[in-house]
Amino acid sequence: MGARTPSYCCRLIVGLVGLWAGAGCEALDLTDPGRFWPFQKEPFTDQVPGVSTPKQRREALRQLSARASLAGPEEKQRIADGLAQAYRQEEDASLRAEIVRTLAQYPTQTTMQMFRQAVTDPEAEVRIAACEALARLDAPEAVELLASLVRGDMDPDVRLAAVRALGQSKDQRAKEALKYALIHGDPALQRRAMLALKELTGQDFGGNAKKWLEYLEGGHPEPERRLWIADRLRDLWEAL
């Protein structure tokens, strides 16, 4: 991989946003992103008016997210391809995380390819963003990628994010990975797995890991009966 420069990524993201500034359905030429900057009259340089800082690039990405529902299939593919290129060139981890969140709004084959890369990103912040994005995708591979993080990621916050995303996925195939978290996780991960299972299955065995494991193995344990409002408040707090 060549050297990654913020100015290059800035121009790339500007080019993507410029698709919505009257360029119509014209093909996106990422080799000349300046052509999509509607106010650019002089030869294109690294000094791009209006989008020159990480904060402004982040805002441009949020604009792309907000406008995703207006894009047709071909447009989504072009945007996803451009975001993938921006991700590969971006050095700022927080911006890579924002690119991953934006990609979730443009589900294409390119999107899933980039999520495979994002779950191995060297920065935990980006891997957590990938978990959040994968929770929104109705795809078997999304569960597989999240399960791989539960089993193999070394960062506890990433594992917690992956477990939470598995619960939000509403995909029953997530049960196996959550079972793994119950058996092999530390207390925090086990607690998160039980909350995820409750969200995923609609069952409620409280904080009783043995009952959850019995249920996951095909048993029919008695639901947990809670008498203390403090337990419910704690669950709400931990689910935030």
PDB file of N, CA, C and O in Angstrom, residues 182 190 194 205-216:
ATOM      1  N   LEU A 182     -20.761 -16.769  26.437  1.00  0.00           N
ATOM      2  CA  LEU A 182     -21.201 -17.191  27.766  1.00  0.00           C
ATOM      3  C   LEU A 182     -20.216 -18.156  28.412  1.00  0.00           C
ATOM      4  O   LEU A 182     -19.966 -18.097  29.615  1.00  0.00           O
ATOM      5  N   GLN A 190     -19.933 -12.000  29.461  1.00  0.00           N
ATOM      6  CA  GLN A 190     -21.040 -12.904  29.750  1.00  0.00           C
ATOM      7  C   GLN A 190     -22.327 -12.123  29.991  1.00  0.00           C
ATOM      8  O   GLN A 190     -23.398 -12.495  29.495  1.00  0.00           O
ATOM      9  N   MET A 194     -25.792 -12.244  27.705  1.00  0.00           N
ATOM     10  CA  MET A 194     -27.139 -12.542  28.192  1.00  0.00           C
ATOM     11  C   MET A 194     -28.134 -11.466  27.780  1.00  0.00           C
ATOM     12  O   MET A 194     -29.274 -11.759  27.409  1.00  0.00           O
ATOM     13  N   PHE A 205     -33.981 -15.067  30.989  1.00  0.00           N
ATOM     14  CA  PHE A 205     -33.471 -15.877  32.096  1.00  0.00           C
ATOM     15  C   PHE A 205     -32.551 -15.046  32.981  1.00  0.00           C
ATOM     16  O   PHE A 205     -31.698 -15.579  33.691  1.00  0.00           O
ATOM     17  N   GLY A 206     -32.740 -13.723  32.898  1.00  0.00           N
ATOM     18  CA  GLY A 206     -31.992 -12.815  33.748  1.00  0.00           C
ATOM     19  C   GLY A 206     -30.491 -12.972  33.590  1.00  0.00           C
ATOM     20  O   GLY A 206     -29.971 -13.143  32.493  1.00  0.00           O
ATOM     21  N   GLY A 207     -29.794 -12.929  34.716  1.00  0.00           N
ATOM     22  CA  GLY A 207     -28.350 -13.083  34.713  1.00  0.00           C
ATOM     23  C   GLY A 207     -27.900 -14.486  35.051  1.00  0.00           C
ATOM     24  O   GLY A 207     -26.774 -14.667  35.537  1.00  0.00           O
ATOM     25  N   ASN A 208     -28.758 -15.445  34.788  1.00  0.00           N
ATOM     26  CA  ASN A 208     -28.454 -16.841  35.123  1.00  0.00           C
ATOM     27  C   ASN A 208     -27.842 -17.524  33.904  1.00  0.00           C
ATOM     28  O   ASN A 208     -28.552 -18.006  33.013  1.00  0.00           O
ATOM     29  N   ALA A 209     -26.526 -17.571  33.861  1.00  0.00           N
ATOM     30  CA  ALA A 209     -25.832 -18.139  32.699  1.00  0.00           C
ATOM     31  C   ALA A 209     -26.184 -19.612  32.494  1.00  0.00           C
ATOM     32  O   ALA A 209     -26.283 -20.084  31.357  1.00  0.00           O
ATOM     33  N   LYS A 210     -26.389 -20.365  33.582  1.00  0.00           N
ATOM     34  CA  LYS A 210     -26.713 -21.788  33.458  1.00  0.00           C
ATOM     35  C   LYS A 210     -28.039 -21.985  32.740  1.00  0.00           C
ATOM     36  O   LYS A 210     -28.196 -22.888  31.905  1.00  0.00           O
ATOM     37  N   LYS A 211     -29.012 -21.139  33.064  1.00  0.00           N
ATOM     38  CA  LYS A 211     -30.314 -21.252  32.398  1.00  0.00           C
ATOM     39  C   LYS A 211     -30.204 -20.891  30.920  1.00  0.00           C
ATOM     40  O   LYS A 211     -30.830 -21.528  30.064  1.00  0.00           O
ATOM     41  N   TRP A 212     -29.426 -19.872  30.623  1.00  0.00           N
ATOM     42  CA  TRP A 212     -29.246 -19.495  29.214  1.00  0.00           C
ATOM     43  C   TRP A 212     -28.585 -20.630  28.442  1.00  0.00           C
ATOM     44  O   TRP A 212     -28.985 -20.948  27.315  1.00  0.00           O
ATOM     45  N   LEU A 213     -27.584 -21.247  29.018  1.00  0.00           N
ATOM     46  CA  LEU A 213     -26.916 -22.360  28.342  1.00  0.00           C
ATOM     47  C   LEU A 213     -27.870 -23.541  28.178  1.00  0.00           C
ATOM     48  O   LEU A 213     -27.866 -24.215  27.131  1.00  0.00           O
ATOM     49  N   GLU A 214     -28.680 -23.792  29.187  1.00  0.00           N
ATOM     50  CA  GLU A 214     -29.671 -24.868  29.069  1.00  0.00           C
ATOM     51  C   GLU A 214     -30.622 -24.581  27.916  1.00  0.00           C
ATOM     52  O   GLU A 214     -30.951 -25.476  27.110  1.00  0.00           O
ATOM     53  N   TYR A 215     -31.069 -23.345  27.820  1.00  0.00           N
ATOM     54  CA  TYR A 215     -31.971 -22.953  26.733  1.00  0.00           C
ATOM     55  C   TYR A 215     -31.298 -23.120  25.374  1.00  0.00           C
ATOM     56  O   TYR A 215     -31.891 -23.659  24.434  1.00  0.00           O
ATOM     57  N   LEU A 216     -30.049 -22.667  25.259  1.00  0.00           N
ATOM     58  CA  LEU A 216     -29.329 -22.749  23.991  1.00  0.00           C
ATOM     59  C   LEU A 216     -29.065 -24.187  23.573  1.00  0.00           C
ATOM     60  O   LEU A 216     -28.881 -24.475  22.382  1.00  0.00           O
TER      61      LEU A 216
END
